[in-house]
CSV table of C-alpha atoms and ligand atoms in Angstrom, one decimal:
chain,number,residue,atom,x,y,z
K,1,MET,CA,0.5,0.1,-0.4
K,2,ALA,CA,1.4,3.3,-0.6
K,3,ASP,CA,2.4,5.6,1.8
K,4,ALA,CA,-1.7,6.5,3.5
K,5,SER,CA,0.0,11.2,3.9
K,6,GLN,CA,0.8,10.6,-0.2
K,7,THR,CA,-2.4,9.4,-1.3
K,8,PRO,CA,-4.9,12.6,-2.2
K,9,LEU,CA,-7.4,13.4,0.5
K,10,ALA,CA,-9.7,15.8,0.0
K,11,LEU,CA,-12.3,18.2,2.3
K,12,TYR,CA,-16.3,18.9,1.7
K,13,VAL,CA,-17.8,21.7,3.1
K,14,HIS,CA,-21.8,22.1,2.4
K,15,TRP,CA,-23.9,24.8,3.3
K,16,PRO,CA,-27.2,24.2,3.2
K,17,PHE,CA,-28.9,26.8,2.9
K,18,CYS,CA,-30.9,28.7,-0.4
K,19,LEU,CA,-32.5,31.6,-1.1
K,20,SER,CA,-35.8,29.7,-2.7
K,21,LYS,CA,-35.8,25.7,-3.2
K,22,CYS,CA,-35.8,24.7,-6.8
K,23,PRO,CA,-38.8,22.9,-7.8
K,24,TYR,CA,-35.7,19.9,-9.3
K,25,CYS,CA,-33.2,19.9,-6.2
K,26,ASP,CA,-33.3,16.7,-4.1
K,27,PHE,CA,-29.8,18.6,-3.0
K,28,ASN,CA,-30.2,19.3,1.2
K,29,SER,CA,-30.8,22.7,0.9
K,30,HIS,CA,-33.0,24.7,3.0
K,31,VAL,CA,-34.8,28.6,3.1
K,32,ALA,CA,-33.8,30.2,6.8
K,33,GLN,CA,-35.3,32.7,7.6
K,34,SER,CA,-32.0,33.6,9.6
K,35,VAL,CA,-28.6,32.4,9.6
K,36,ASP,CA,-26.5,32.9,12.5
K,37,HIS,CA,-23.3,33.3,10.7
K,38,ASP,CA,-20.9,33.3,13.1
K,39,LYS,CA,-22.3,30.0,15.5
K,40,TRP,CA,-22.2,28.2,11.8
K,41,ALA,CA,-17.9,29.5,11.4
K,42,ASP,CA,-17.8,27.8,15.3
K,43,ALA,CA,-19.6,25.0,14.3
K,44,MET,CA,-18.0,23.9,11.0
K,45,VAL,CA,-14.9,24.9,12.1
K,46,ARG,CA,-15.4,22.1,15.1
K,47,GLU,CA,-16.7,19.4,13.3
K,48,LEU,CA,-13.5,20.1,10.6
K,49,HIS,CA,-11.2,18.9,13.5
K,50,HIS,CA,-13.3,16.8,14.7
K,51,HIS,CA,-13.6,14.6,11.6
K,52,ALA,CA,-9.6,15.6,11.1
K,53,GLU,CA,-8.6,13.5,14.5
K,54,ARG,CA,-11.7,10.8,14.2
K,55,ALA,CA,-10.2,9.6,10.7
K,56,GLN,CA,-6.3,10.4,12.0
K,57,LYS,CA,-5.6,12.9,8.7
K,58,GLN,CA,-4.2,15.4,11.0
K,59,ASN,CA,-1.1,16.0,8.8
K,60,HIS,CA,-1.8,14.9,5.7
K,61,THR,CA,-1.5,16.8,2.4
K,62,LEU,CA,-4.8,18.5,1.4
K,63,SER,CA,-5.3,18.5,-2.6
K,64,SER,CA,-8.8,20.5,-2.6
K,65,ILE,CA,-11.2,21.9,0.0
K,66,PHE,CA,-14.9,22.1,-2.0
K,67,PHE,CA,-17.5,24.8,-0.6
K,68,GLY,CA,-20.9,22.5,-2.0
K,69,GLY,CA,-24.8,23.6,-0.8
K,70,GLY,CA,-27.4,24.7,-1.4
K,71,THR,CA,-25.8,28.0,-1.9
K,72,PRO,CA,-22.3,28.8,-0.5
K,73,SER,CA,-22.1,31.8,-2.3
K,74,LEU,CA,-24.5,32.7,0.7
K,75,MET,CA,-21.6,32.1,3.4
K,76,ALA,CA,-20.2,34.6,5.4
K,77,PRO,CA,-17.3,35.0,3.3
K,78,GLU,CA,-15.6,35.1,6.9
K,79,THR,CA,-16.8,32.0,7.4
K,80,MET,CA,-15.0,30.1,4.3
K,81,ALA,CA,-11.7,32.6,5.4
K,82,LYS,CA,-11.8,30.1,9.0
K,83,ILE,CA,-12.8,27.3,7.7
K,84,ILE,CA,-9.9,27.4,5.2
K,85,THR,CA,-7.3,29.0,8.3
K,86,ALA,CA,-8.6,25.7,10.0
K,87,ALA,CA,-8.0,23.8,7.6
K,88,ARG,CA,-4.4,25.2,6.7
K,89,ASP,CA,-3.8,24.6,10.3
K,90,ILE,CA,-4.7,21.0,10.5
K,91,PHE,CA,-3.0,19.9,7.3
K,92,THR,CA,-0.1,19.7,4.9
K,93,VAL,CA,-1.5,22.5,2.2
K,94,PRO,CA,0.4,22.5,-0.6
K,95,HIS,CA,1.2,26.2,-2.5
K,96,ASP,CA,-1.7,24.9,-5.8
K,97,ILE,CA,-4.9,23.7,-3.3
K,98,GLU,CA,-7.8,23.8,-5.8
K,99,ILE,CA,-10.5,25.8,-3.0
K,100,THR,CA,-13.9,25.5,-4.6
K,101,MET,CA,-17.1,27.3,-4.0
K,102,GLU,CA,-20.6,27.1,-5.9
K,103,ALA,CA,-22.1,30.4,-6.6
K,104,ASN,CA,-25.7,31.1,-7.9
K,105,PRO,CA,-25.5,34.1,-10.1
K,106,THR,CA,-27.8,36.4,-8.2
K,107,SER,CA,-27.0,39.6,-8.8
K,108,VAL,CA,-26.5,40.2,-4.6
K,109,GLU,CA,-23.7,37.1,-4.5
K,110,ALA,CA,-22.1,38.7,-7.3
K,111,GLU,CA,-20.9,41.6,-5.6
K,112,ARG,CA,-19.4,39.6,-2.7
K,113,LEU,CA,-17.2,37.3,-5.2
K,114,LYS,CA,-13.8,39.1,-4.1
K,115,LEU,CA,-14.4,38.2,-0.6
K,116,PHE,CA,-14.5,35.2,-0.9
K,117,HIS,CA,-11.8,35.5,-3.4
K,118,ASP,CA,-10.3,37.0,-0.6
K,119,ALA,CA,-10.7,34.5,1.8
K,120,GLY,CA,-8.9,32.1,-0.3
K,121,ALA,CA,-11.4,30.7,-3.0
K,122,ASN,CA,-9.3,30.8,-6.2
K,123,ARG,CA,-12.1,28.3,-8.4
K,124,LEU,CA,-15.6,29.1,-9.1
K,125,SER,CA,-18.8,26.6,-10.0
K,126,MET,CA,-21.4,28.4,-11.3
K,127,GLY,CA,-24.8,27.4,-11.5
K,128,ILE,CA,-26.4,29.0,-14.7
K,129,GLN,CA,-28.8,26.3,-15.4
K,130,SER,CA,-29.9,27.9,-18.5
K,131,LEU,CA,-29.4,30.7,-21.0
K,132,LYS,CA,-33.0,31.1,-22.7
K,133,SER,CA,-35.3,32.8,-20.5
K,134,ASP,CA,-38.2,30.5,-20.7
K,135,GLY,CA,-35.8,27.9,-19.2
K,136,LEU,CA,-35.1,29.7,-16.3
K,137,THR,CA,-38.6,30.1,-15.4
K,138,TYR,CA,-39.5,26.5,-15.8
K,139,LEU,CA,-36.2,25.8,-14.1
K,140,GLY,CA,-37.7,28.1,-11.4
K,141,ARG,CA,-33.7,30.1,-11.0
K,142,GLU,CA,-33.9,33.4,-9.3
K,143,HIS,CA,-31.9,35.5,-11.5
K,144,SER,CA,-32.5,35.8,-15.5
K,145,ALA,CA,-30.2,34.8,-18.5
K,146,GLU,CA,-28.4,38.3,-18.6
K,147,GLU,CA,-28.1,38.8,-14.8
K,148,ALA,CA,-26.4,35.4,-15.1
K,149,LEU,CA,-24.3,36.3,-18.3
K,150,LYS,CA,-23.1,39.4,-16.0
K,151,ALA,CA,-22.0,37.1,-12.7
K,152,LEU,CA,-20.6,35.2,-15.0
K,153,ASP,CA,-18.0,38.4,-16.9
K,154,HIS,CA,-17.4,39.0,-13.0
K,155,ALA,CA,-16.4,35.9,-11.6
K,156,ARG,CA,-13.9,35.4,-14.1
K,157,GLN,CA,-12.1,39.0,-13.3
K,158,ILE,CA,-11.9,37.7,-10.2
K,159,PHE,CA,-10.9,34.1,-10.0
K,160,ASN,CA,-8.6,32.2,-12.5
K,161,ARG,CA,-10.3,29.2,-12.9
K,162,VAL,CA,-14.0,29.4,-13.7
K,163,SER,CA,-16.5,26.7,-14.3
K,164,ALA,CA,-20.9,27.2,-14.8
K,165,ASP,CA,-23.2,24.3,-14.3
K,166,PHE,CA,-26.3,23.7,-17.6
K,167,ILE,CA,-29.3,21.0,-17.4
K,168,TYR,CA,-30.4,19.8,-20.7
K,169,ALA,CA,-33.2,17.5,-21.6
K,170,ARG,CA,-35.8,19.8,-19.9
K,171,THR,CA,-40.0,19.7,-20.2
K,172,ASP,CA,-40.9,20.2,-23.8
K,173,GLN,CA,-37.3,21.6,-25.2
K,174,THR,CA,-36.2,19.7,-28.6
K,175,PRO,CA,-32.5,18.8,-29.3
K,176,ASP,CA,-32.2,21.9,-31.6
K,177,GLU,CA,-33.0,24.1,-29.1
K,178,TRP,CA,-30.6,22.5,-27.1
K,179,ARG,CA,-27.9,22.8,-30.2
K,180,ASP,CA,-28.6,26.4,-30.2
K,181,GLU,CA,-28.1,26.8,-26.5
K,182,LEU,CA,-25.0,24.5,-26.2
K,183,HIS,CA,-23.9,26.2,-29.4
K,184,ASP,CA,-24.3,29.9,-27.0
K,185,ILE,CA,-22.1,28.2,-23.9
K,186,LEU,CA,-19.6,27.0,-25.8
K,187,ALA,CA,-18.9,30.5,-27.1
K,188,LEU,CA,-18.1,31.4,-23.6
K,189,GLY,CA,-15.0,29.9,-23.9
K,190,LEU,CA,-14.8,28.6,-20.1
K,191,ASP,CA,-12.2,25.8,-19.7
K,192,HIS,CA,-14.8,23.6,-16.9
K,193,LEU,CA,-18.7,22.8,-17.7
K,194,SER,CA,-20.9,20.9,-16.6
K,195,LEU,CA,-23.9,19.8,-18.1
K,196,TYR,CA,-26.5,17.9,-16.6
K,197,GLN,CA,-29.4,15.8,-18.4
K,198,LEU,CA,-32.6,16.7,-16.1
K,199,THR,CA,-32.9,13.8,-13.7
K,200,LEU,CA,-36.3,13.5,-11.5
K,201,GLU,CA,-36.0,12.9,-8.6
K,202,PRO,CA,-38.4,11.7,-5.6
K,203,GLY,CA,-39.6,13.7,-3.6
K,204,THR,CA,-38.9,17.5,-5.6
K,205,ALA,CA,-41.8,19.2,-6.5
K,206,PHE,CA,-40.6,18.3,-10.7
K,207,TYR,CA,-41.0,14.5,-9.0
K,208,SER,CA,-44.9,15.2,-8.1
K,209,ARG,CA,-45.5,16.8,-10.8
K,210,HIS,CA,-44.7,14.0,-12.9
K,211,GLN,CA,-46.3,11.6,-11.0
K,212,ARG,CA,-49.8,13.5,-11.6
K,213,GLY,CA,-48.6,13.0,-15.4
K,214,LEU,CA,-48.5,17.1,-15.4
K,215,LEU,CA,-44.3,17.2,-16.8
K,216,ASN,CA,-43.2,15.5,-19.9
K,217,VAL,CA,-39.0,14.1,-19.8
K,218,PRO,CA,-37.2,13.3,-22.9
K,219,ASP,CA,-37.4,9.2,-23.2
K,220,ALA,CA,-34.7,6.8,-23.0
K,221,ASP,CA,-33.8,7.2,-27.2
K,222,GLU,CA,-34.4,11.0,-26.8
K,223,ALA,CA,-32.3,11.4,-24.4
K,224,ARG,CA,-29.8,10.1,-26.4
K,225,ILE,CA,-29.7,12.0,-29.2
K,226,PHE,CA,-29.3,15.0,-26.4
K,227,TYR,CA,-26.5,12.9,-25.0
K,228,ASP,CA,-24.8,12.5,-27.9
K,229,MET,CA,-25.0,16.0,-29.5
K,230,THR,CA,-23.4,17.2,-26.7
K,231,GLN,CA,-20.4,14.7,-26.8
K,232,ASN,CA,-19.7,16.1,-30.1
K,233,MET,CA,-20.2,19.3,-30.1
K,234,THR,CA,-17.4,20.3,-26.6
K,235,MET,CA,-15.4,17.2,-28.4
K,236,ALA,CA,-15.0,19.7,-31.3
K,237,VAL,CA,-14.7,22.7,-28.8
K,238,GLY,CA,-11.5,21.0,-26.7
K,239,CYS,CA,-13.7,20.6,-23.9
K,240,PRO,CA,-14.4,16.8,-24.2
K,241,ALA,CA,-16.4,15.1,-21.1
K,242,TYR,CA,-14.1,13.4,-19.1
K,243,GLU,CA,-16.4,12.3,-16.6
K,244,ILE,CA,-20.1,11.2,-17.7
K,245,SER,CA,-21.7,14.9,-17.3
K,246,ASN,CA,-18.3,16.6,-16.4
K,247,HIS,CA,-16.5,18.1,-19.6
K,248,ALA,CA,-13.4,20.3,-19.4
K,249,LYS,CA,-10.8,21.6,-21.3
K,250,PRO,CA,-6.6,19.6,-20.9
K,251,GLY,CA,-5.4,19.9,-17.3
K,252,GLN,CA,-8.9,22.1,-15.8
K,253,GLU,CA,-10.6,18.7,-14.9
K,254,SER,CA,-12.3,19.2,-11.4
K,255,ARG,CA,-9.2,17.7,-8.8
K,256,HIS,CA,-11.8,17.5,-6.2
K,257,ASN,CA,-14.3,15.4,-7.9
K,258,LEU,CA,-11.3,12.8,-9.6
K,259,ILE,CA,-10.4,12.1,-5.4
K,260,TYR,CA,-14.7,10.9,-5.8
K,261,TRP,CA,-14.3,9.3,-8.7
K,262,GLN,CA,-11.4,7.9,-8.1
K,263,ALA,CA,-12.5,6.4,-4.4
K,264,TYR,CA,-9.5,8.4,-2.3
K,265,ASP,CA,-10.7,9.6,1.1
K,266,TRP,CA,-12.5,12.8,1.6
K,267,LEU,CA,-13.5,14.2,4.8
K,268,GLY,CA,-17.3,15.8,4.8
K,269,ILE,CA,-18.3,18.6,6.8
K,270,GLY,CA,-21.7,20.3,7.3
K,271,PRO,CA,-25.4,18.8,7.7
K,272,GLY,CA,-25.6,15.8,5.6
K,273,ALA,CA,-22.3,15.1,4.1
K,274,TYR,CA,-20.8,12.0,4.1
K,275,GLY,CA,-16.6,11.4,3.5
K,276,ARG,CA,-15.2,8.1,3.3
K,277,PHE,CA,-11.3,7.5,3.9
K,278,TRP,CA,-9.8,4.9,4.9
K,279,VAL,CA,-8.0,4.3,8.8
K,280,ASP,CA,-5.6,1.7,9.4
K,281,ARG,CA,-6.7,-0.2,6.2
K,282,LYS,CA,-10.3,0.3,6.5
K,283,ARG,CA,-12.6,1.9,5.0
K,284,MET,CA,-14.7,3.9,7.1
K,285,GLU,CA,-17.7,6.1,5.6
K,286,SER,CA,-19.1,8.7,7.7
K,287,ARG,CA,-22.6,10.7,7.0
K,288,SER,CA,-23.8,13.4,9.0
K,289,ARG,CA,-27.5,14.8,10.0
K,290,ARG,CA,-28.8,16.6,7.5
K,291,ASP,CA,-31.1,18.3,9.5
K,292,PRO,CA,-29.5,22.0,9.7
K,293,ALA,CA,-30.5,23.1,13.4
K,294,ALA,CA,-30.0,19.4,14.1
K,295,TRP,CA,-26.5,19.3,12.6
K,296,LEU,CA,-26.0,22.5,15.0
K,297,ASP,CA,-26.9,21.5,18.0
K,298,ASP,CA,-25.0,18.1,17.4
K,299,VAL,CA,-21.9,19.9,16.7
K,300,MET,CA,-22.0,22.2,19.3
K,301,ARG,CA,-23.0,19.4,22.2
K,302,GLN,CA,-20.1,17.7,21.2
K,303,ASP,CA,-18.0,18.8,18.1
K,304,HIS,CA,-19.6,16.6,15.2
K,305,ALA,CA,-23.3,16.0,13.7
K,306,ILE,CA,-21.7,12.4,12.8
K,307,ASP,CA,-24.7,9.9,13.0
K,308,GLN,CA,-23.9,7.1,11.0
K,309,TYR,CA,-19.9,5.8,10.9
K,310,THR,CA,-19.8,2.2,9.8
K,311,GLU,CA,-17.0,0.3,7.6
K,312,ASP,CA,-17.2,-0.1,4.1
K,313,SER,CA,-16.4,-3.9,3.2
K,314,MET,CA,-13.8,-5.0,0.9
K,315,ILE,CA,-16.5,-6.0,-2.0
K,316,ASP,CA,-18.7,-2.9,-1.1
K,317,PHE,CA,-15.2,-0.6,-1.3
K,318,ALA,CA,-14.4,-3.0,-5.2
K,319,HIS,CA,-18.0,-1.6,-6.3
K,320,GLU,CA,-17.5,1.8,-5.1
K,321,ALA,CA,-15.0,2.1,-7.2
K,322,LEU,CA,-15.8,0.0,-10.4
K,323,MET,CA,-18.6,2.7,-10.7
K,324,MET,CA,-17.2,5.6,-9.7
K,325,GLY,CA,-14.4,5.3,-11.8
K,326,LEU,CA,-16.4,3.5,-14.7
K,327,ARG,CA,-17.6,7.6,-14.9
K,328,LEU,CA,-14.1,8.5,-15.9
K,329,HIS,CA,-13.4,8.6,-20.0
K,330,GLN,CA,-10.1,7.6,-18.8
K,331,GLY,CA,-11.3,4.8,-16.7
K,332,VAL,CA,-10.6,2.7,-13.2
K,333,HIS,CA,-7.5,1.6,-12.2
K,334,LEU,CA,-7.5,-2.3,-11.7
K,335,ASN,CA,-4.6,-3.1,-9.4
K,336,ARG,CA,-5.4,0.0,-7.1
K,337,ILE,CA,-8.9,-2.0,-6.4
K,338,ILE,CA,-7.5,-5.5,-6.8
K,339,ASP,CA,-4.2,-4.3,-4.4
K,340,MET,CA,-7.3,-2.4,-1.4
K,341,ALA,CA,-10.3,-5.4,-2.1
K,342,GLY,CA,-8.0,-8.4,-2.7
K,343,PRO,CA,-8.0,-10.8,-6.4
K,344,ILE,CA,-11.1,-10.1,-8.3
K,345,SER,CA,-12.7,-13.2,-7.9
K,346,GLY,CA,-13.4,-12.2,-4.6
K,347,TRP,CA,-15.3,-9.3,-5.7
K,348,GLY,CA,-16.0,-9.0,-9.6
K,349,ASN,CA,-16.8,-11.2,-12.0
K,350,GLU,CA,-13.4,-12.2,-14.3
K,351,LYS,CA,-15.4,-14.6,-17.4
K,352,ALA,CA,-17.9,-11.3,-17.7
K,353,MET,CA,-15.8,-8.6,-17.9
K,354,GLU,CA,-13.2,-10.9,-20.5
K,355,GLN,CA,-16.5,-11.1,-21.9
K,356,LEU,CA,-17.6,-7.5,-22.2
K,357,ILE,CA,-14.1,-6.6,-23.2
K,358,ALA,CA,-14.6,-9.1,-26.2
K,359,ALA,CA,-18.1,-7.4,-26.8
K,360,ASP,CA,-15.9,-4.2,-26.6
K,361,PHE,CA,-18.6,-2.9,-23.9
K,362,ILE,CA,-15.1,-2.3,-22.0
K,363,ALA,CA,-11.2,-2.0,-22.5
K,364,MET,CA,-7.9,-2.5,-20.4
K,365,GLU,CA,-5.7,0.0,-21.7
K,366,ASP,CA,-2.9,1.6,-18.8
K,367,GLY,CA,-3.4,-0.5,-16.0
K,368,TYR,CA,-7.3,1.1,-16.5
K,369,LEU,CA,-10.8,-0.6,-17.1
K,370,ARG,CA,-12.7,1.8,-19.0
K,371,LEU,CA,-15.7,2.3,-20.7
K,372,THR,CA,-15.8,2.7,-24.6
K,373,ASP,CA,-18.4,4.5,-26.3
K,374,GLN,CA,-20.2,2.0,-27.3
K,375,GLY,CA,-20.5,0.8,-24.2
K,376,ARG,CA,-20.3,3.9,-21.6
K,377,PRO,CA,-24.3,5.0,-22.2
K,378,LEU,CA,-24.7,0.9,-20.9
K,379,LEU,CA,-22.6,1.7,-17.0
K,380,ASN,CA,-25.7,0.1,-15.1
K,381,THR,CA,-25.6,-3.1,-16.8
K,382,VAL,CA,-22.1,-3.4,-17.3
K,383,ILE,CA,-21.6,-2.8,-13.5
K,384,GLU,CA,-23.9,-5.2,-13.1
K,385,HIS,CA,-21.8,-8.2,-14.9
K,386,LEU,CA,-19.2,-6.9,-13.3
K,387,THR,CA,-20.5,-7.8,-10.2
K,388,GLN,CA,-22.5,-10.8,-10.7
K,389,ASP,CA,-22.5,-12.8,-7.8
K,390,HIS,CA,-21.7,-10.3,-5.8
K,391,SER,CA,-24.0,-8.5,-4.7
K,392,GLY,CA,-22.5,-7.1,-1.5
O,401,SAM,C1,-25.8,21.9,-5.2
O,401,SAM,S1,-26.2,22.4,-7.0
O,401,SAM,C2,-25.4,24.3,-7.2
O,401,SAM,C3,-25.7,24.8,-6.6
O,401,SAM,C4,-26.3,26.2,-6.3
O,401,SAM,N1,-26.6,25.7,-5.5
O,401,SAM,C5,-27.3,26.5,-8.2
O,401,SAM,O1,-27.8,26.2,-8.5
O,401,SAM,O2,-26.5,27.3,-9.1
O,401,SAM,C6,-25.1,21.4,-8.4
O,401,SAM,C7,-25.8,21.2,-9.4
O,401,SAM,O3,-27.2,19.9,-9.4
O,401,SAM,C8,-27.7,20.2,-10.6
O,401,SAM,N2,-28.8,19.7,-10.6
O,401,SAM,C9,-29.6,19.8,-9.9
O,401,SAM,N3,-30.5,19.2,-9.7
O,401,SAM,C10,-30.7,18.5,-10.7
O,401,SAM,C11,-31.4,17.9,-10.8
O,401,SAM,N4,-32.6,17.1,-10.8
O,401,SAM,N5,-31.1,17.3,-12.8
O,401,SAM,C12,-29.9,17.5,-13.0
O,401,SAM,N6,-29.5,18.4,-12.6
O,401,SAM,C13,-29.2,18.7,-11.5
O,401,SAM,C14,-27.7,21.9,-11.8
O,401,SAM,O4,-27.1,21.8,-12.6
O,401,SAM,C15,-27.0,22.5,-9.7
O,401,SAM,O5,-26.2,23.2,-10.1
O,402,SF4,S1,-30.8,23.8,-7.1
O,402,SF4,FE1,-28.8,25.0,-5.9
O,402,SF4,S2,-30.1,27.3,-5.9
O,402,SF4,FE2,-31.4,25.7,-5.9
O,402,SF4,S3,-32.6,24.5,-4.4
O,402,SF4,FE3,-30.6,23.2,-5.1
O,402,SF4,S4,-28.5,24.0,-4.5
O,402,SF4,FE4,-30.5,25.5,-3.9
């Protein structure tokens, strides 16, 4: 096993508040009347110390911090600064650490971006979702397309690395309309884009509208047309997918998300955050309470709000690593799974692997097992075959 202090470690910080709840979103996000920012800053720092100790990660090299949400651009910049300062005290921090924050493009938040940059963030991910006003209304967003473009422009003057999120395959959107919209998105010349197909998540307003027959989304065949178009157009401008929904110019991939997809170690603090990390060759998973008020109470009382702390079996780890790693175009480093979880026969089906390679659904290259173009839309089926007889 490699020296554990040298394997990548990331920190995820969840800020659970939003101005309003978008009808498609099932993230742990809440609309609050008021937030005691000093108390939240104190609690986040306390939970960070607790997690670092529990996971035995003090002094390890921290590659990335990601402030996600919710809407982290609604945090007090001082809160972000306090968390970054605490992380710098606890871990070894290289000069090129990636510190990403998600931001919404409403004008009030855009005005504050410089303060977050001063607090230490060096990469920004802006949730624009659509450049069309009917798309934004449909998605229940609080900003106009014009406001979003202005905020993006402003962000690019402050941050060297800026990404944007968009949602496509929306109700009634035709492939031709998406082609036009994507054309305009690509003309922005961003180095990183997250382009998500709309998914209907149980518990959301969109989901119940769909259940009642009031909202349509493309079926699998139509969705494939949107997906292929997206792959071709992004590839043509040199910003290809490196993961199912994430596109980057070379070298601009999100290092933070790569840590998840490569099944390395991360700590997760804040309501509903989860982390996964190795402690003495055991793969541990921690999950904090989802409800913001309950989370805050728990942390003030006992320095953490972890309500689930479990050890993953090696089969669970191998399956997670396969599932996450095959999302990447590069694929998954097979020997690393074998190194941690033992020979394939203990967690996977070697015969199925050989058959899937022969049928050109997956390929082995330089030690990486990856999906081929033909296999990419069939990720779940491929996983089912690869893990047959080892359902955990
Ligand atoms: C935590 S949210 C983003 C942060 C920020 N609050 C925002 O909305 O701009 C992460 C991203 O997930 C995507 N997303 C959320 N729910 C989705 C859904 N049901 N289908 C597709 N994409 C979704 C959106 O693009 C969103 O920007
Ligand atoms: S999409 Fe973003 S702004 Fe909308 S509810 Fe989810 S986290 Fe909040």
